[in-house]
Short mmCIF file of C-alpha atoms and ligand atoms in Angstrom, two decimals:
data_model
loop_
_atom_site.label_atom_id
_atom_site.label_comp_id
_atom_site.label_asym_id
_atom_site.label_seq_id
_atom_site.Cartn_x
_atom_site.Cartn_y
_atom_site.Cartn_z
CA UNK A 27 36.74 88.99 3.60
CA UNK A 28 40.13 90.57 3.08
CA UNK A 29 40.77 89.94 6.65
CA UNK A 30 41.02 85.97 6.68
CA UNK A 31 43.47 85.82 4.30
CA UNK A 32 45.39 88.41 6.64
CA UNK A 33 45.04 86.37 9.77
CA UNK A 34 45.85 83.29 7.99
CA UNK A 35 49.36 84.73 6.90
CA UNK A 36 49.98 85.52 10.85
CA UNK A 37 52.93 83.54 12.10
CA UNK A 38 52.00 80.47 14.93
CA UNK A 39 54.22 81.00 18.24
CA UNK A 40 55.45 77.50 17.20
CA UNK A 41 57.03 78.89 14.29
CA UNK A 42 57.93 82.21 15.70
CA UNK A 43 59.89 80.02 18.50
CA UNK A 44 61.73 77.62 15.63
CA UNK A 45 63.44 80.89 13.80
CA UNK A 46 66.54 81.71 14.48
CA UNK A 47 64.84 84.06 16.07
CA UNK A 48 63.26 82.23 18.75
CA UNK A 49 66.11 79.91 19.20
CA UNK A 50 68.31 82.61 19.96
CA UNK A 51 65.93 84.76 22.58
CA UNK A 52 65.52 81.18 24.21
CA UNK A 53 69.48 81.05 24.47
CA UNK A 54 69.16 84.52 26.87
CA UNK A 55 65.49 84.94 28.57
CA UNK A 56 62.76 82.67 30.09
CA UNK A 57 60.98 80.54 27.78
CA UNK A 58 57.89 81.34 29.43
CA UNK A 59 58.68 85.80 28.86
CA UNK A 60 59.15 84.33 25.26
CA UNK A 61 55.86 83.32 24.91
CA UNK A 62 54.35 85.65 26.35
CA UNK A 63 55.89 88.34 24.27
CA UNK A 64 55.16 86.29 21.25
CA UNK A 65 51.45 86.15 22.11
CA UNK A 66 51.17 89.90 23.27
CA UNK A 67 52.66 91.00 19.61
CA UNK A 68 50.33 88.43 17.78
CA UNK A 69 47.43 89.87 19.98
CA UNK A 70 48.27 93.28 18.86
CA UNK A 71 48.60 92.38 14.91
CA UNK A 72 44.96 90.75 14.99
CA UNK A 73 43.64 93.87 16.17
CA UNK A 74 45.60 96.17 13.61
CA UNK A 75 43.63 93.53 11.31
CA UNK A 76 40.37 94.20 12.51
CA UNK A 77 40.95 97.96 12.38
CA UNK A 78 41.44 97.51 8.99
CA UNK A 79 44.88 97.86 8.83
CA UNK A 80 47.41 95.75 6.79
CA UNK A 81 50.29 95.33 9.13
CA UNK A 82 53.42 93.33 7.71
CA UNK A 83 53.62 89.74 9.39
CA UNK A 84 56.83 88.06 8.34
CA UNK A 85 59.12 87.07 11.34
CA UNK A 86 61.67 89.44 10.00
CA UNK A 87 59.56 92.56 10.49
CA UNK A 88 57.38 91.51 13.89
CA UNK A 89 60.58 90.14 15.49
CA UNK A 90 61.94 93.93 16.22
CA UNK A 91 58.61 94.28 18.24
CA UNK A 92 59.12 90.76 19.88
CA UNK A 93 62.45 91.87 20.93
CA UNK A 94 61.08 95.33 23.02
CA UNK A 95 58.31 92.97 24.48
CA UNK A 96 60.74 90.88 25.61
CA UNK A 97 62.95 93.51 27.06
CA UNK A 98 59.80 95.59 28.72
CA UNK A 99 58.98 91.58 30.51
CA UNK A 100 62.16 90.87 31.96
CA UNK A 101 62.70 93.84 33.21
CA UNK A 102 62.11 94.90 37.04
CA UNK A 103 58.42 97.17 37.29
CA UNK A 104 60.46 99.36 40.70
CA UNK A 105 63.00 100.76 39.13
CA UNK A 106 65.53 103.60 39.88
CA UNK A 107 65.21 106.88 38.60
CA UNK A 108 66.92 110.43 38.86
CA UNK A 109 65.17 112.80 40.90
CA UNK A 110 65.77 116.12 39.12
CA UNK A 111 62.33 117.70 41.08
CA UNK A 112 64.51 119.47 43.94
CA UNK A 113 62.02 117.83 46.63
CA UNK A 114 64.73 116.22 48.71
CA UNK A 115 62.49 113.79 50.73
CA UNK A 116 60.03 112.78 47.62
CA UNK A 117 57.55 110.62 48.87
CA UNK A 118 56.29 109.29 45.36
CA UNK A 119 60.07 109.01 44.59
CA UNK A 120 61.15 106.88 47.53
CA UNK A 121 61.97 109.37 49.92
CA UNK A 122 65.73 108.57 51.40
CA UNK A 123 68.53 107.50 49.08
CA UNK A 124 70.28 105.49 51.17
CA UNK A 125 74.34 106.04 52.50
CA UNK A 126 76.85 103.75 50.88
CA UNK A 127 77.45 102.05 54.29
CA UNK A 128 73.79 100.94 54.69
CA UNK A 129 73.39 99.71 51.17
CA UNK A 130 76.67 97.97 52.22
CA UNK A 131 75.65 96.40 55.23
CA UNK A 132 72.07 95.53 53.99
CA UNK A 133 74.35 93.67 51.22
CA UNK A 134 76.10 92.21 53.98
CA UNK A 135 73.96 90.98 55.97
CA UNK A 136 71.27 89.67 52.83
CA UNK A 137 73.77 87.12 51.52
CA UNK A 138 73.92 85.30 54.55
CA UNK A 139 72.76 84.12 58.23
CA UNK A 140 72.71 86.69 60.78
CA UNK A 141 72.60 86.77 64.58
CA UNK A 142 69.04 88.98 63.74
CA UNK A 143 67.86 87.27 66.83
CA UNK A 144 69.86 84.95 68.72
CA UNK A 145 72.27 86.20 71.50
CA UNK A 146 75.78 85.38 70.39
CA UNK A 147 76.67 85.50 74.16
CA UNK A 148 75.02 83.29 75.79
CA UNK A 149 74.25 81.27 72.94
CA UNK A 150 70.15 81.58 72.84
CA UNK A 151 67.54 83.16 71.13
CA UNK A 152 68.05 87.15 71.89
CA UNK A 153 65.99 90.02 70.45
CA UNK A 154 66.08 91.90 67.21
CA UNK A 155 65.74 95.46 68.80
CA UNK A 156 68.93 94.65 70.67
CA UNK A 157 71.14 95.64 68.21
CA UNK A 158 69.83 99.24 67.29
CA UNK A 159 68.68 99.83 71.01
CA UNK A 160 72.23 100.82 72.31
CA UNK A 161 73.37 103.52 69.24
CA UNK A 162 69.80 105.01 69.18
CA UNK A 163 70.06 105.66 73.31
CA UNK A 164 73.23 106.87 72.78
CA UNK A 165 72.67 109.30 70.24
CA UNK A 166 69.26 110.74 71.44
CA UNK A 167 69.72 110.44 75.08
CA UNK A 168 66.68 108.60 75.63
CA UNK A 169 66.57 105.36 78.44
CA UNK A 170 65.28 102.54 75.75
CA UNK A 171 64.44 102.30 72.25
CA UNK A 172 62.24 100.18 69.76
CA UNK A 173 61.80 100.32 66.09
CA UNK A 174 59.08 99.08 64.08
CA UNK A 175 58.42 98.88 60.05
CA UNK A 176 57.32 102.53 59.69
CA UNK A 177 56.02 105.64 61.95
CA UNK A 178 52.20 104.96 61.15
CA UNK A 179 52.76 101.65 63.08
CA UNK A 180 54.67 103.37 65.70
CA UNK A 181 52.10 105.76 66.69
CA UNK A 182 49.40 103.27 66.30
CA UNK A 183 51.17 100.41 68.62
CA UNK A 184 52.24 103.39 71.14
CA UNK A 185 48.19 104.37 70.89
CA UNK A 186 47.03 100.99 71.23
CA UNK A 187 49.70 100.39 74.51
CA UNK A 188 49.12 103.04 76.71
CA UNK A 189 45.23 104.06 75.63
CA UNK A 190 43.24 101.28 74.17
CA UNK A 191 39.97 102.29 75.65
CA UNK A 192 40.82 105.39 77.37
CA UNK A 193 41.00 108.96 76.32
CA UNK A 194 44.53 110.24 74.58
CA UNK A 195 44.35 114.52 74.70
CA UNK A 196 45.57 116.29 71.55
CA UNK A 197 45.08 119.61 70.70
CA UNK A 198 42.68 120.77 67.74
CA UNK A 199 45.62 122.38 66.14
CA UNK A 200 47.49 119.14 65.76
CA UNK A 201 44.64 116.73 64.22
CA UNK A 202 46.72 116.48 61.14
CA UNK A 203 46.47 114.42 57.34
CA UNK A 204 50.23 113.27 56.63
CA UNK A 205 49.05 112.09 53.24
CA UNK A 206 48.19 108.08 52.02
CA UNK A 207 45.33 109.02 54.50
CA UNK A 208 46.97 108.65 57.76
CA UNK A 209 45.18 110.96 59.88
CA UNK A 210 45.61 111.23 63.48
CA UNK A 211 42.02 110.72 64.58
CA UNK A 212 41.74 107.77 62.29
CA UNK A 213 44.67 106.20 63.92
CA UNK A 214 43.83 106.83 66.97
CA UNK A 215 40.52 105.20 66.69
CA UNK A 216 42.29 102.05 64.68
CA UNK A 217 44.39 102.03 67.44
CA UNK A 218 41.27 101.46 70.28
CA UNK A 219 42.25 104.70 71.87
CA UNK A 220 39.56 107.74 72.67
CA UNK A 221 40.56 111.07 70.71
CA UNK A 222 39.97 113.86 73.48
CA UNK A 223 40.51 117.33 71.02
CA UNK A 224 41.34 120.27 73.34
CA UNK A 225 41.60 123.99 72.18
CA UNK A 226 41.37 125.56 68.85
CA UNK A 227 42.49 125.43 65.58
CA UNK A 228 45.14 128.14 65.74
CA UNK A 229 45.05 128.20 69.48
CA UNK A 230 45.69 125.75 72.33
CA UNK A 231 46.33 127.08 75.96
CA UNK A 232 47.74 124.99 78.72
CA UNK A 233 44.47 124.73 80.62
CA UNK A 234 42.56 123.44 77.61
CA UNK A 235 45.19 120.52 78.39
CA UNK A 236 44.69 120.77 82.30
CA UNK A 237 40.44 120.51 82.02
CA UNK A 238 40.78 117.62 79.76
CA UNK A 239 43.04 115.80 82.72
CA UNK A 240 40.29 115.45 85.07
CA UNK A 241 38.58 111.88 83.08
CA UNK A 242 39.54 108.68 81.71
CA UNK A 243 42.89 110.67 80.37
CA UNK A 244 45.89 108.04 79.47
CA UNK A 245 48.06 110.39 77.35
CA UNK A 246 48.77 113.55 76.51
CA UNK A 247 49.95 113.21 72.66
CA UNK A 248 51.91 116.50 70.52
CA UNK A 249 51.73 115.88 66.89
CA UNK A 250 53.97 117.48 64.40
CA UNK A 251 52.03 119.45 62.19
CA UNK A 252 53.95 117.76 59.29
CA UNK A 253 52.91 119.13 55.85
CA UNK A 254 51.30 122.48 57.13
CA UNK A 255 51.47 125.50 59.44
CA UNK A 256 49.27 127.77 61.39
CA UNK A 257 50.21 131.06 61.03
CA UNK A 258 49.66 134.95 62.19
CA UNK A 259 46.93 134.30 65.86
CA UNK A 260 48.19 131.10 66.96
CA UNK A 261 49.54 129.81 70.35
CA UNK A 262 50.34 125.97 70.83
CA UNK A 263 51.98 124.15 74.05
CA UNK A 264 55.21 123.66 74.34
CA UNK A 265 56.78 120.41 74.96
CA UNK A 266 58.17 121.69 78.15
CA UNK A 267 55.24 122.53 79.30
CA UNK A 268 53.14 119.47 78.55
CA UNK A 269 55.68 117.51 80.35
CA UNK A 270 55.53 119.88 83.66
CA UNK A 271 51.58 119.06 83.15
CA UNK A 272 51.92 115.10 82.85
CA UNK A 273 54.10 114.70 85.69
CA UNK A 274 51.66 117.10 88.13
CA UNK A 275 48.79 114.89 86.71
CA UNK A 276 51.30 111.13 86.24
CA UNK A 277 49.81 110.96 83.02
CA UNK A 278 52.56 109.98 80.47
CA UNK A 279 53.63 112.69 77.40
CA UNK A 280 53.83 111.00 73.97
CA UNK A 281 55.19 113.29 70.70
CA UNK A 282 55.12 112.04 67.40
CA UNK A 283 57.63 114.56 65.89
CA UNK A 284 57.50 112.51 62.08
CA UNK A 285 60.42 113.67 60.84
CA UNK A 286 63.48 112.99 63.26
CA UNK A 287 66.12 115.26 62.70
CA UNK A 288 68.78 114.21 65.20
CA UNK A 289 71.14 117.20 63.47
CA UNK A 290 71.01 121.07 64.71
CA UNK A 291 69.95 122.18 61.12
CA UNK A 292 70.33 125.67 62.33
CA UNK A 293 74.15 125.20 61.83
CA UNK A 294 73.85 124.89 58.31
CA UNK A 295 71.33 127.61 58.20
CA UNK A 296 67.98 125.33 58.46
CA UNK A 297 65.59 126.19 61.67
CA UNK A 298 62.57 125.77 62.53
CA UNK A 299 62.71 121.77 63.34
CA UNK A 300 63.25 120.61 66.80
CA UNK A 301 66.47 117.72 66.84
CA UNK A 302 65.34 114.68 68.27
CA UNK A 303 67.64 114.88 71.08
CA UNK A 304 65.96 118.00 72.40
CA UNK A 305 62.16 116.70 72.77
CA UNK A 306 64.09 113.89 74.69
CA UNK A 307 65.65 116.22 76.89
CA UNK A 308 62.49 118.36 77.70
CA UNK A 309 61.62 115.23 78.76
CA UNK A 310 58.88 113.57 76.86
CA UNK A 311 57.90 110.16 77.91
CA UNK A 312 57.53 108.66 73.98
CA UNK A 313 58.57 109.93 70.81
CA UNK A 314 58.02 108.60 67.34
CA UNK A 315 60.11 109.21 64.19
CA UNK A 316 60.39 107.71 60.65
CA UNK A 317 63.82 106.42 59.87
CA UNK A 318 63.66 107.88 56.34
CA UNK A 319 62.63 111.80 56.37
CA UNK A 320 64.68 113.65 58.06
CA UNK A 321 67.01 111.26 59.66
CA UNK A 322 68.33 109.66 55.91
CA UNK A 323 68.00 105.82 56.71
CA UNK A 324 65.61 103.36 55.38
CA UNK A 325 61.89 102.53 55.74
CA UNK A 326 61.44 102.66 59.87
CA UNK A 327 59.61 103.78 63.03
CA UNK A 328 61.63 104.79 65.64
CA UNK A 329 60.52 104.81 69.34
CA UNK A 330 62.35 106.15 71.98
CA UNK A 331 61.71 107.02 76.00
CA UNK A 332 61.27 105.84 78.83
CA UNK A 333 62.58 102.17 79.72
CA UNK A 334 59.15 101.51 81.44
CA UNK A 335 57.19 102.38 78.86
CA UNK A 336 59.36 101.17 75.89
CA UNK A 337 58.87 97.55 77.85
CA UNK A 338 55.52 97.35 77.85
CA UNK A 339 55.28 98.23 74.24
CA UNK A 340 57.27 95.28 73.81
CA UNK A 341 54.63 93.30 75.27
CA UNK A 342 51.96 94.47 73.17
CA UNK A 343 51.30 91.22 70.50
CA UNK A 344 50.67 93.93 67.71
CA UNK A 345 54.28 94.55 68.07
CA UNK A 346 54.70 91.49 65.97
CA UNK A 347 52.91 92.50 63.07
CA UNK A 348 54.84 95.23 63.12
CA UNK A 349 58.60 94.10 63.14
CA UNK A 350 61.14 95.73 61.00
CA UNK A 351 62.80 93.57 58.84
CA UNK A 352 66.73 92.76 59.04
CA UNK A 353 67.63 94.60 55.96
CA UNK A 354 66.14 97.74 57.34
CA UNK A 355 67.45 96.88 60.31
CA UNK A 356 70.78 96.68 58.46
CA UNK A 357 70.59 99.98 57.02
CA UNK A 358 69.17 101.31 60.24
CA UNK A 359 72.37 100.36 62.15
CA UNK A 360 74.86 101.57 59.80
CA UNK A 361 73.08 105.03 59.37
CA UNK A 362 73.05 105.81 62.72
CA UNK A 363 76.67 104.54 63.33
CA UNK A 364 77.29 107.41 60.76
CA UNK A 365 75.79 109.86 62.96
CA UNK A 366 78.20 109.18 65.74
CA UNK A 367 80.21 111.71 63.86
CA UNK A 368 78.07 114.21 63.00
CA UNK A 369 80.54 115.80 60.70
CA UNK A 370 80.75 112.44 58.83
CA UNK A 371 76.85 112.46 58.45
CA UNK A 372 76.18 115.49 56.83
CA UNK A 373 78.57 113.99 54.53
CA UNK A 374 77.98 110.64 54.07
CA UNK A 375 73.96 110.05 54.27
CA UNK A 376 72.84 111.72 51.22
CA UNK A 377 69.58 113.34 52.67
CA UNK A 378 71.15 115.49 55.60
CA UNK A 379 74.46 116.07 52.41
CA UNK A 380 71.60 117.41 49.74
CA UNK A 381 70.07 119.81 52.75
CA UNK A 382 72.80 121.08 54.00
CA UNK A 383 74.49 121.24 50.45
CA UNK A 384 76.22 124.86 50.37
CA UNK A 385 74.65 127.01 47.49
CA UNK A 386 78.19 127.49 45.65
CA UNK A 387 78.38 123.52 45.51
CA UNK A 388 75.04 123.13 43.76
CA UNK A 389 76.11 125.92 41.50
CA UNK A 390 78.72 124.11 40.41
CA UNK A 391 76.86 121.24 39.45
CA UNK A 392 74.52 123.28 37.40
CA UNK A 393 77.06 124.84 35.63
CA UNK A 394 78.64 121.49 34.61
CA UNK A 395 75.27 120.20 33.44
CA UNK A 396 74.71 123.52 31.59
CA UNK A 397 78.21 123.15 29.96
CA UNK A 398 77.22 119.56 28.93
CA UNK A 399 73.63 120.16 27.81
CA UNK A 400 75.27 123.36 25.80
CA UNK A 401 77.54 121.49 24.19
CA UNK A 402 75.10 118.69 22.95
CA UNK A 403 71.64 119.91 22.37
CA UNK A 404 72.67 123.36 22.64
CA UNK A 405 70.58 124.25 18.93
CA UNK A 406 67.64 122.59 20.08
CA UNK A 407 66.43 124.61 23.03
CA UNK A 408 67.26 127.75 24.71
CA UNK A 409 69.02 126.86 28.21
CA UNK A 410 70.29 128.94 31.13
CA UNK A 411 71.14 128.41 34.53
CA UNK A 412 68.73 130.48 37.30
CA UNK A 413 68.18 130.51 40.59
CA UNK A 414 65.57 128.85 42.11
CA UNK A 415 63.45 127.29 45.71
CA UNK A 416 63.90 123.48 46.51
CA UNK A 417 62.00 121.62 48.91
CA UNK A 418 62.67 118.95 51.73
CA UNK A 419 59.22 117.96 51.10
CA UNK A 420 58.40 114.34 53.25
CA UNK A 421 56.36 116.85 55.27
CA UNK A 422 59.31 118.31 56.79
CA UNK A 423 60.17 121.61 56.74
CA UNK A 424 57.00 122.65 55.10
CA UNK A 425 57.63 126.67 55.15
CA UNK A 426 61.51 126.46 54.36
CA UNK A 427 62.71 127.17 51.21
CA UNK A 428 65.92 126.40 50.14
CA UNK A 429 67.68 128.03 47.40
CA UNK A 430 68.93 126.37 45.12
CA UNK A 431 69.90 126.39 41.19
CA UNK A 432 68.02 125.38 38.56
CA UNK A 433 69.03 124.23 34.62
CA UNK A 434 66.42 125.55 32.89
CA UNK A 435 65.20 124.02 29.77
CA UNK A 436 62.95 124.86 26.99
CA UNK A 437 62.87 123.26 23.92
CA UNK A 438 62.58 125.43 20.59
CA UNK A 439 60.01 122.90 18.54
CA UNK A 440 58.66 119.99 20.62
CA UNK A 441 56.63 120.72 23.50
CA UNK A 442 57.43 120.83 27.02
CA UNK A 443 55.47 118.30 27.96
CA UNK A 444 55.96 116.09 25.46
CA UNK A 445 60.14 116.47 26.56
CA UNK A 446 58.65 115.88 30.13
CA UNK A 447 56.76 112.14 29.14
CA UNK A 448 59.71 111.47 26.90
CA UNK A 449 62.08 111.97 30.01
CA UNK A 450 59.76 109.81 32.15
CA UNK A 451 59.87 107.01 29.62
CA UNK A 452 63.53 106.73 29.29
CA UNK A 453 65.68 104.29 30.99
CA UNK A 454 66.64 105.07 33.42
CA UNK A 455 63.54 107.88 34.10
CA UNK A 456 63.95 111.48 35.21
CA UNK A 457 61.53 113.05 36.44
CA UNK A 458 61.77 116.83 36.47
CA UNK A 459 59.97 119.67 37.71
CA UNK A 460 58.24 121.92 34.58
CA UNK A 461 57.10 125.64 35.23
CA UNK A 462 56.68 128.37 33.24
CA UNK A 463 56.60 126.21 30.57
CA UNK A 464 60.12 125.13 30.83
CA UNK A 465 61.77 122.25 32.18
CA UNK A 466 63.68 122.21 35.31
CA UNK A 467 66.58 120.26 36.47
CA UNK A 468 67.12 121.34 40.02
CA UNK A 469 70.77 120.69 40.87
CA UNK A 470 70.16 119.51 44.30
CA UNK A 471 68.89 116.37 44.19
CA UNK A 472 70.74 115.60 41.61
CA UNK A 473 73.96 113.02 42.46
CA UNK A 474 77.21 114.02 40.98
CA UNK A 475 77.35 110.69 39.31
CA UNK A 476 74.06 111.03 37.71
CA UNK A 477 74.85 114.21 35.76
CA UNK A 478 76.48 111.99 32.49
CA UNK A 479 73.13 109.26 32.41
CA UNK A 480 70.84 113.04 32.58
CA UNK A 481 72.66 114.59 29.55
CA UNK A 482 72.15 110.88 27.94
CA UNK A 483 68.17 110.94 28.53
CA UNK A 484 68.01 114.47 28.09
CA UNK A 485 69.48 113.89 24.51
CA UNK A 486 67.52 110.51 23.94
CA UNK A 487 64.33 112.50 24.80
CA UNK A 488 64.92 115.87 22.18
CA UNK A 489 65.81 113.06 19.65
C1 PLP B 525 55.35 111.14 58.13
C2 PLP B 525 54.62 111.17 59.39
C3 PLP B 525 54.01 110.01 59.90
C4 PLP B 525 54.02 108.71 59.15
O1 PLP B 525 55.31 108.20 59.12
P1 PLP B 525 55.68 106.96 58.14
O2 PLP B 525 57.09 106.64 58.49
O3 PLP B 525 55.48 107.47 56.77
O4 PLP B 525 54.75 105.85 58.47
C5 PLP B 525 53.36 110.10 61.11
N1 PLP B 525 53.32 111.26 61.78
C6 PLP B 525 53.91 112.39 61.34
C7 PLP B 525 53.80 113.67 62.14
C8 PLP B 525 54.58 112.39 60.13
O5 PLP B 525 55.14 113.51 59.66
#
């Protein structure tokens, strides 16, 4: 057998571990990543050995492999990445970059003790939703406020509060799939609460509402239709309405609006999404939010109305199961802080800076990574800088399109999506959006201080 007198010339670990090799990768890494690098590549050369092949098995020539194992071990599985898609809030991607003054304070407040829940005042244990309660009523004009981990558990503890056993009315219109299958009659029955669907699919009237009121009715709930629209026939409630309707009837008005803008968009030439501020003031009992579409800030769900109400979800024992932790508490704070001048954050917290991003900017930065692609893999693949659609995506804003500019890319010999996995692969990744069989960096999501590391992977992935 040709093979055993392979296998017998395969290094042991113990040896492998005794070279200089191994004495200097035990100098800089964990003896046991060593190992297991070692192993893995040994694995891999027995196999090449049973496929018949005759790989080379000195130390000098396996220890290259050794070293990427080692490298691809140590290193952190969640990893940043540039977002060169043009989907602002990307989901798969993480959705907010956080603002320099929440990755500050979460750094902050991390490296040591806080006062996350003890009352400096009066020198006893005090509440974590203290500190966020005051800047959130503030800044949406609502009487209390409560955050939780994310908006799923928001809507579920709100569900679970006010209608565990009795009947919560939502229109058919609004019975919506966000996506990572939270679906708003699965919730609701998660939550212990009775779905009561009223009206149509394209059409809900106020009296579908009013005839539903007359039973076991806890809530009246408005969902935002997140990801989708209903368009041409359609007719749905208003939240104005809906609140005339719960106070004839004291039934309370819960909206989960998902997104959370708490900026007029329309300034910047973005409508269509209701701020924050104004469900509050057509007076809606409860509203939900996530703290990282729309509004910028980290991983969150935000509940704000009445004080009454906001109370007695803080008596609810799922609330603890629930609790947001103090770095996204952290980050929470210091976001909204930076809305306090609005000016400051459409500036300063990246998501509301990338939407509101004026088209001349982003062709700017298009033109600079044009210049710089040009200029180093210019021969390799015909580039030019087009116009183009990007997307807030997070399910907001589902039928805006924003227009953007794109650096389009496509290579003269390798194939597009070969460029695309290459891209992927690299350190740090990009991912990128590919149509028409070309790549495309869109320039808006795209940080100014990325653009040298893109032209790097770019050029490591054409090589
Ligand atoms: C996104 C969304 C949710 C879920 O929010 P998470 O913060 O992702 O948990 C719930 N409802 C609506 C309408 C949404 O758009």
């Amino acid at each position: 057998m040709p093979h055993q007198k392979l296998f017998s010339e395969i290094p042991s670990v113990d040896e492998i571990l005794k070279s200089a090799y191994g004495i200097e990768w035990l100098r800089d890494y964990p003896r046991k990543i060593i190992l297991k690098s070692i192993r893995g590549v040994l694995e891999q050369k027995r196999k090449e050995i049973l496929n018949g092949l005759t790989p080379r098995l000195d130390i000098d020539r396996i220890s290259p492999e050794i070293v990427n194992a080692i490298r691809l071990n140590s290193s952190y599985k969640l990893t940043p990445l540039i977002n060169a898609t043009g989907v602002i809030i990307h989901t798969n991607l993480g959705r907010s970059v956080l603002s320099d003054k929440a990755i500050e304070n979460i750094a902050r407040t991390a490296g040591s003790y806080s006062n996350l829940e003890y009352d400096l005042k009066k020198g006893k244990r005090g509440k974590r939703y203290s500190h966020i309660k005051e800047v959130l009523r503030e800044l949406s004009g609502a009487e209390d406020a409560l955050v939780v981990n994310n908006n799923a558990a928001a809507v579920l503890l709100c569900l679970n509060t006010f209608a565990k056993e009795r009947e919560v009315v939502v229109s058919r219109g609004e019975l919506v799939e966000i996506g990572g299958s939270f679906r708003i009659p699965e919730v609701m029955k998660a939550s212990g609460a009775i779905l009561r669907e009223v009206g149509t699919t394209n059409k809900t009237h106020l009296a579908d509402y009013e005839n539903a009121l007359c039973g076991e009715a806890a809530l009246l709930l408005k969902v935002h239709q997140s990801n989708y629209k209903v368009m041409g026939f359609t007719e749905e409630v208003t939240a104005e309405e809906l609140v005339k309707l719960g106070r004839q009837y004291k039934i309370p008005v819960m909206a989960d609006i998902g997104s959370g803008c708490m900026v007029d968009l329309a300034k910047y030439g973005v409508s269509g999404e209701p701020t924050v501020q104004q469900i509050i003031k057509a007076g809606v009992d409860i509203v939900t939010f996530s703290g990282d579409k729309l509004l910028g800030g980290p991983q969150a769900g935000i509940i704000l109305g009445r004080e009454k109400l906001i109370q007695k979800i803080q008596k609810n024992p799922l609330l603890r199961a629930m609790r947001i932790d103090k770095l996204s508490l952290a980050a929470l704070e210091a976001t909204m802080m930076q809305y306090i001048d609005e000016d400051r954050a459409v500036r300063e917290v990246p998501t509301l800076r990338m939407l509101t991003e004026p088209l001349e900017s982003i062709r700017r930065r298009a033109g600079r990574i044009y210049n710089l692609l040009k200029k180093t893999i210019g021969s390799k693949a015909a580039i030019e800088i087009k116009k183009d659609l990007s997307r807030a995506g997070g399910g907001s804003l589902p039928e805006i399109d924003f227009p953007t500019f794109v650096v389009l890319f496509k290579p003269f010999k390798i194939p597009v999506s070969k460029i695309e996995g290459n891209l992927r692969d690299g350190t740090p990744p990009v991912i990128v959006r590919v149509k028409d069989n070309a790549i495309l960096f869109d320039a808006r999501t795209l940080q100014d201080r990325e653009v040298r590391t893109l032209i790097d992977c770019v050029k490591t992935a054409v090589a």
